[in-house]
Amino acid sequence: MSAPVHTPPHPATRAGADSRLPWWALALPALAFTALLLLILHPSDAHAAGGDPAITHLFERIEQLTTR
């Protein structure tokens, strides 16, 4: 008794798919990551906008807890 033979599926063609990314698809996330990393490393360079003092107090408290 012989088992049925399965033929492998044909590989997908890439005729209509464009797999290239534009330059900004990689540059913008890298730029944002670098900017946030610099703000973390040098928090004195970041100036907070005038806003709710409770939020400012919360961020100051978080900074105090993380620098210990």
Short mmCIF file of C-alpha atoms in Angstrom, two decimals:
data_model
loop_
_atom_site.label_atom_id
_atom_site.label_comp_id
_atom_site.label_asym_id
_atom_site.label_seq_id
_atom_site.Cartn_x
_atom_site.Cartn_y
_atom_site.Cartn_z
CA MET A 1 0.00 0.00 0.00
CA SER A 2 1.63 3.23 -1.08
CA ALA A 3 1.21 6.59 0.64
CA PRO A 4 0.07 9.59 -1.40
CA VAL A 5 2.90 11.81 -2.55
CA HIS A 6 2.55 15.49 -1.68
CA THR A 7 4.25 17.94 -3.97
CA PRO A 8 5.85 20.94 -2.28
CA PRO A 9 4.03 24.24 -2.77
CA HIS A 10 5.41 26.69 -5.28
CA PRO A 11 7.44 29.52 -3.76
CA ALA A 12 5.67 32.86 -3.60
CA THR A 13 6.59 35.32 -6.27
CA ARG A 14 7.64 38.86 -5.43
CA ALA A 15 6.44 40.45 -8.59
CA GLY A 16 4.14 43.00 -6.93
CA ALA A 17 5.72 43.44 -3.49
CA ASP A 18 8.22 46.21 -2.92
CA SER A 19 10.30 45.29 0.12
CA ARG A 20 12.46 48.42 0.24
CA LEU A 21 11.89 51.00 2.96
CA PRO A 22 12.27 54.71 2.37
CA TRP A 23 15.26 56.34 4.09
CA TRP A 24 13.11 58.17 6.61
CA ALA A 25 11.49 54.95 7.83
CA LEU A 26 14.77 54.13 9.56
CA ALA A 27 16.11 57.64 10.13
CA LEU A 28 13.16 59.07 12.07
CA PRO A 29 12.98 56.36 14.76
CA ALA A 30 16.76 56.50 15.15
CA LEU A 31 16.63 60.29 15.52
CA ALA A 32 13.81 60.09 18.07
CA PHE A 33 15.66 57.43 20.06
CA THR A 34 18.83 59.53 20.08
CA ALA A 35 16.97 62.65 21.21
CA LEU A 36 15.25 60.80 24.06
CA LEU A 37 18.51 59.18 25.10
CA LEU A 38 20.22 62.57 25.25
CA LEU A 39 17.38 63.97 27.36
CA ILE A 40 17.75 61.09 29.79
CA LEU A 41 21.52 61.52 30.01
CA HIS A 42 21.37 65.31 30.38
CA PRO A 43 18.06 66.22 32.07
CA SER A 44 19.28 69.74 32.86
CA ASP A 45 19.09 70.55 29.13
CA ALA A 46 15.37 69.79 29.05
CA HIS A 47 13.26 72.77 30.04
CA ALA A 48 9.72 72.10 31.14
CA ALA A 49 6.95 74.28 29.83
CA GLY A 50 4.88 76.23 32.31
CA GLY A 51 2.17 73.86 33.37
CA ASP A 52 0.49 72.27 36.32
CA PRO A 53 2.74 72.36 39.41
CA ALA A 54 1.45 68.95 40.51
CA ILE A 55 2.83 67.32 37.36
CA THR A 56 6.13 69.16 37.81
CA HIS A 57 6.27 67.97 41.42
CA LEU A 58 5.54 64.41 40.30
CA PHE A 59 8.37 64.45 37.76
CA GLU A 60 10.77 65.92 40.33
CA ARG A 61 9.85 63.17 42.77
CA ILE A 62 10.38 60.48 40.12
CA GLU A 63 13.76 61.99 39.31
CA GLN A 64 14.75 61.97 42.99
CA LEU A 65 13.74 58.33 43.35
CA THR A 66 15.63 57.21 40.27
CA THR A 67 18.86 59.02 41.14
CA ARG A 68 19.24 57.26 44.49
#
